Amino acid sequence: SDPVGKWNLELKAVDADGNEGILNKEIELVTPPGILFYNVVFLNPVSDSTYFRGENLQVSVKLLDIEQPVADASVFLKLPTGERIQMSEVSPGVGIYQNNYRLKYSDLTGNWTIVVEGTKNTEKGFIGGARSISFEVRPVDLKIELLEPDATRFSIGTSAKIKVRVTYPDGTPATGIAVNSTP
């Protein structure tokens, strides 16, 4: 899914004594002549859309050889986390592949770029193709429930123990929480 064209390659080296060196070199990524590639068309998600942590991200693509659907291919979704998820063909012969990924509450927020790669061994040889798409992942609002105190009126000089329950929007307990209270 990397675009063809000029790229800048930067290499850094550091030895055990702290000496260092840097090499910058321009390289070119080209398509080899006579190589066949599949076209990967995203049906879902839509580019530049927004998703929230905890949401279900449905990824659907159509794998095409020119205009013809490619059936029985090996299709994978690659997440920015490094995770690879195999996608399944929706119906035999239609060339549409999909899978779902539930965004974790611990997944990084910000701009995400996912890649879908499809490959197949054919009588013409090994053929593949890939495409990437970007979207935004946003944090969710935590739900805070006050468990103690249940009173709303206090006398001067008394102390109150505060106990809360913090959950994600779907009701699962939140983890790694820091709660601050301001009277």
PDB file of N, CA, C and O in Angstrom, residues 44-73:
ATOM      1  N   ASN A  44     -15.974   0.072   3.498  1.00  0.00           N
ATOM      2  CA  ASN A  44     -16.143   0.571   4.853  1.00  0.00           C
ATOM      3  C   ASN A  44     -14.836   0.338   5.597  1.00  0.00           C
ATOM      4  O   ASN A  44     -14.255  -0.716   5.421  1.00  0.00           O
ATOM      5  N   PRO A  45     -14.322   1.251   6.387  1.00  0.00           N
ATOM      6  CA  PRO A  45     -14.842   2.556   6.753  1.00  0.00           C
ATOM      7  C   PRO A  45     -14.601   3.573   5.640  1.00  0.00           C
ATOM      8  O   PRO A  45     -13.857   3.326   4.696  1.00  0.00           O
ATOM      9  N   VAL A  46     -15.208   4.721   5.821  1.00  0.00           N
ATOM     10  CA  VAL A  46     -15.037   5.826   4.888  1.00  0.00           C
ATOM     11  C   VAL A  46     -13.826   6.638   5.345  1.00  0.00           C
ATOM     12  O   VAL A  46     -13.638   6.862   6.543  1.00  0.00           O
ATOM     13  N   SER A  47     -13.029   7.077   4.403  1.00  0.00           N
ATOM     14  CA  SER A  47     -11.843   7.865   4.730  1.00  0.00           C
ATOM     15  C   SER A  47     -12.217   9.117   5.515  1.00  0.00           C
ATOM     16  O   SER A  47     -13.236   9.745   5.265  1.00  0.00           O
ATOM     17  N   ASP A  48     -11.375   9.454   6.488  1.00  0.00           N
ATOM     18  CA  ASP A  48     -11.515  10.644   7.329  1.00  0.00           C
ATOM     19  C   ASP A  48     -12.743  10.609   8.234  1.00  0.00           C
ATOM     20  O   ASP A  48     -13.218  11.648   8.682  1.00  0.00           O
ATOM     21  N   SER A  49     -13.288   9.425   8.507  1.00  0.00           N
ATOM     22  CA  SER A  49     -14.407   9.316   9.441  1.00  0.00           C
ATOM     23  C   SER A  49     -13.862   9.286  10.869  1.00  0.00           C
ATOM     24  O   SER A  49     -12.663   9.272  11.103  1.00  0.00           O
ATOM     25  N   THR A  50     -14.768   9.304  11.840  1.00  0.00           N
ATOM     26  CA  THR A  50     -14.389   9.321  13.253  1.00  0.00           C
ATOM     27  C   THR A  50     -15.050   8.156  13.970  1.00  0.00           C
ATOM     28  O   THR A  50     -16.236   7.887  13.777  1.00  0.00           O
ATOM     29  N   TYR A  51     -14.263   7.482  14.806  1.00  0.00           N
ATOM     30  CA  TYR A  51     -14.748   6.376  15.634  1.00  0.00           C
ATOM     31  C   TYR A  51     -14.312   6.632  17.069  1.00  0.00           C
ATOM     32  O   TYR A  51     -13.318   7.310  17.313  1.00  0.00           O
ATOM     33  N   PHE A  52     -15.069   6.074  18.003  1.00  0.00           N
ATOM     34  CA  PHE A  52     -14.732   6.204  19.415  1.00  0.00           C
ATOM     35  C   PHE A  52     -14.210   4.875  19.934  1.00  0.00           C
ATOM     36  O   PHE A  52     -14.616   3.812  19.464  1.00  0.00           O
ATOM     37  N   ARG A  53     -13.312   4.957  20.919  1.00  0.00           N
ATOM     38  CA  ARG A  53     -12.864   3.742  21.588  1.00  0.00           C
ATOM     39  C   ARG A  53     -14.103   2.974  22.040  1.00  0.00           C
ATOM     40  O   ARG A  53     -15.089   3.561  22.456  1.00  0.00           O
ATOM     41  N   GLY A  54     -14.049   1.649  21.949  1.00  0.00           N
ATOM     42  CA  GLY A  54     -15.173   0.813  22.353  1.00  0.00           C
ATOM     43  C   GLY A  54     -16.146   0.547  21.226  1.00  0.00           C
ATOM     44  O   GLY A  54     -16.978  -0.342  21.329  1.00  0.00           O
ATOM     45  N   GLU A  55     -16.064   1.311  20.134  1.00  0.00           N
ATOM     46  CA  GLU A  55     -16.957   1.099  18.989  1.00  0.00           C
ATOM     47  C   GLU A  55     -16.495  -0.086  18.158  1.00  0.00           C
ATOM     48  O   GLU A  55     -15.316  -0.437  18.148  1.00  0.00           O
ATOM     49  N   ASN A  56     -17.444  -0.652  17.436  1.00  0.00           N
ATOM     50  CA  ASN A  56     -17.149  -1.748  16.523  1.00  0.00           C
ATOM     51  C   ASN A  56     -16.784  -1.146  15.163  1.00  0.00           C
ATOM     52  O   ASN A  56     -17.569  -0.423  14.576  1.00  0.00           O
ATOM     53  N   LEU A  57     -15.592  -1.450  14.690  1.00  0.00           N
ATOM     54  CA  LEU A  57     -15.124  -0.962  13.398  1.00  0.00           C
ATOM     55  C   LEU A  57     -15.303  -2.089  12.394  1.00  0.00           C
ATOM     56  O   LEU A  57     -14.650  -3.115  12.481  1.00  0.00           O
ATOM     57  N   GLN A  58     -16.238  -1.920  11.461  1.00  0.00           N
ATOM     58  CA  GLN A  58     -16.439  -2.922  10.418  1.00  0.00           C
ATOM     59  C   GLN A  58     -15.603  -2.519   9.213  1.00  0.00           C
ATOM     60  O   GLN A  58     -15.718  -1.397   8.716  1.00  0.00           O
ATOM     61  N   VAL A  59     -14.752  -3.440   8.764  1.00  0.00           N
ATOM     62  CA  VAL A  59     -13.915  -3.188   7.603  1.00  0.00           C
ATOM     63  C   VAL A  59     -14.388  -4.105   6.485  1.00  0.00           C
ATOM     64  O   VAL A  59     -14.450  -5.323   6.655  1.00  0.00           O
ATOM     65  N   SER A  60     -14.758  -3.506   5.352  1.00  0.00           N
ATOM     66  CA  SER A  60     -15.213  -4.254   4.178  1.00  0.00           C
ATOM     67  C   SER A  60     -14.466  -3.730   2.961  1.00  0.00           C
ATOM     68  O   SER A  60     -14.350  -2.513   2.774  1.00  0.00           O
ATOM     69  N   VAL A  61     -13.966  -4.654   2.146  1.00  0.00           N
ATOM     70  CA  VAL A  61     -13.270  -4.276   0.923  1.00  0.00           C
ATOM     71  C   VAL A  61     -13.716  -5.167  -0.222  1.00  0.00           C
ATOM     72  O   VAL A  61     -14.222  -6.269  -0.010  1.00  0.00           O
ATOM     73  N   LYS A  62     -13.514  -4.664  -1.425  1.00  0.00           N
ATOM     74  CA  LYS A  62     -13.746  -5.464  -2.622  1.00  0.00           C
ATOM     75  C   LYS A  62     -12.381  -5.642  -3.275  1.00  0.00           C
ATOM     76  O   LYS A  62     -11.656  -4.665  -3.491  1.00  0.00           O
ATOM     77  N   LEU A  63     -12.030  -6.890  -3.581  1.00  0.00           N
ATOM     78  CA  LEU A  63     -10.761  -7.211  -4.220  1.00  0.00           C
ATOM     79  C   LEU A  63     -11.035  -7.465  -5.693  1.00  0.00           C
ATOM     80  O   LEU A  63     -11.850  -8.334  -6.029  1.00  0.00           O
ATOM     81  N   LEU A  64     -10.371  -6.677  -6.557  1.00  0.00           N
ATOM     82  CA  LEU A  64     -10.657  -6.736  -7.995  1.00  0.00           C
ATOM     83  C   LEU A  64      -9.388  -7.007  -8.799  1.00  0.00           C
ATOM     84  O   LEU A  64      -8.320  -6.482  -8.496  1.00  0.00           O
ATOM     85  N   ASP A  65      -9.554  -7.798  -9.858  1.00  0.00           N
ATOM     86  CA  ASP A  65      -8.537  -7.980 -10.888  1.00  0.00           C
ATOM     87  C   ASP A  65      -9.071  -7.208 -12.091  1.00  0.00           C
ATOM     88  O   ASP A  65      -9.970  -7.680 -12.785  1.00  0.00           O
ATOM     89  N   ILE A  66      -8.580  -6.020 -12.278  1.00  0.00           N
ATOM     90  CA  ILE A  66      -9.114  -5.020 -13.199  1.00  0.00           C
ATOM     91  C   ILE A  66     -10.544  -4.726 -12.726  1.00  0.00           C
ATOM     92  O   ILE A  66     -10.719  -4.034 -11.747  1.00  0.00           O
ATOM     93  N   GLU A  67     -11.577  -5.284 -13.355  1.00  0.00           N
ATOM     94  CA  GLU A  67     -12.956  -5.057 -12.901  1.00  0.00           C
ATOM     95  C   GLU A  67     -13.610  -6.337 -12.380  1.00  0.00           C
ATOM     96  O   GLU A  67     -14.757  -6.304 -11.950  1.00  0.00           O
ATOM     97  N   GLN A  68     -12.904  -7.457 -12.422  1.00  0.00           N
ATOM     98  CA  GLN A  68     -13.468  -8.743 -12.018  1.00  0.00           C
ATOM     99  C   GLN A  68     -13.190  -9.023 -10.542  1.00  0.00           C
ATOM    100  O   GLN A  68     -12.056  -8.872 -10.084  1.00  0.00           O
ATOM    101  N   PRO A  69     -14.203  -9.451  -9.789  1.00  0.00           N
ATOM    102  CA  PRO A  69     -13.991  -9.800  -8.383  1.00  0.00           C
ATOM    103  C   PRO A  69     -13.026 -10.969  -8.247  1.00  0.00           C
ATOM    104  O   PRO A  69     -13.022 -11.883  -9.070  1.00  0.00           O
ATOM    105  N   VAL A  70     -12.211 -10.928  -7.204  1.00  0.00           N
ATOM    106  CA  VAL A  70     -11.257 -11.993  -6.920  1.00  0.00           C
ATOM    107  C   VAL A  70     -11.780 -12.794  -5.736  1.00  0.00           C
ATOM    108  O   VAL A  70     -11.877 -12.280  -4.618  1.00  0.00           O
ATOM    109  N   ALA A  71     -12.115 -14.054  -5.989  1.00  0.00           N
ATOM    110  CA  ALA A  71     -12.643 -14.927  -4.936  1.00  0.00           C
ATOM    111  C   ALA A  71     -11.526 -15.780  -4.359  1.00  0.00           C
ATOM    112  O   ALA A  71     -10.473 -15.950  -4.967  1.00  0.00           O
ATOM    113  N   ASP A  72     -11.755 -16.321  -3.185  1.00  0.00           N
ATOM    114  CA  ASP A  72     -10.850 -17.265  -2.523  1.00  0.00           C
ATOM    115  C   ASP A  72      -9.432 -16.729  -2.333  1.00  0.00           C
ATOM    116  O   ASP A  72      -8.459 -17.464  -2.450  1.00  0.00           O
ATOM    117  N   ALA A  73      -9.315 -15.453  -2.036  1.00  0.00           N
ATOM    118  CA  ALA A  73      -8.006 -14.848  -1.795  1.00  0.00           C
ATOM    119  C   ALA A  73      -7.700 -14.858  -0.303  1.00  0.00           C
ATOM    120  O   ALA A  73      -8.577 -15.083   0.531  1.00  0.00           O
TER     121      ALA A  73
END
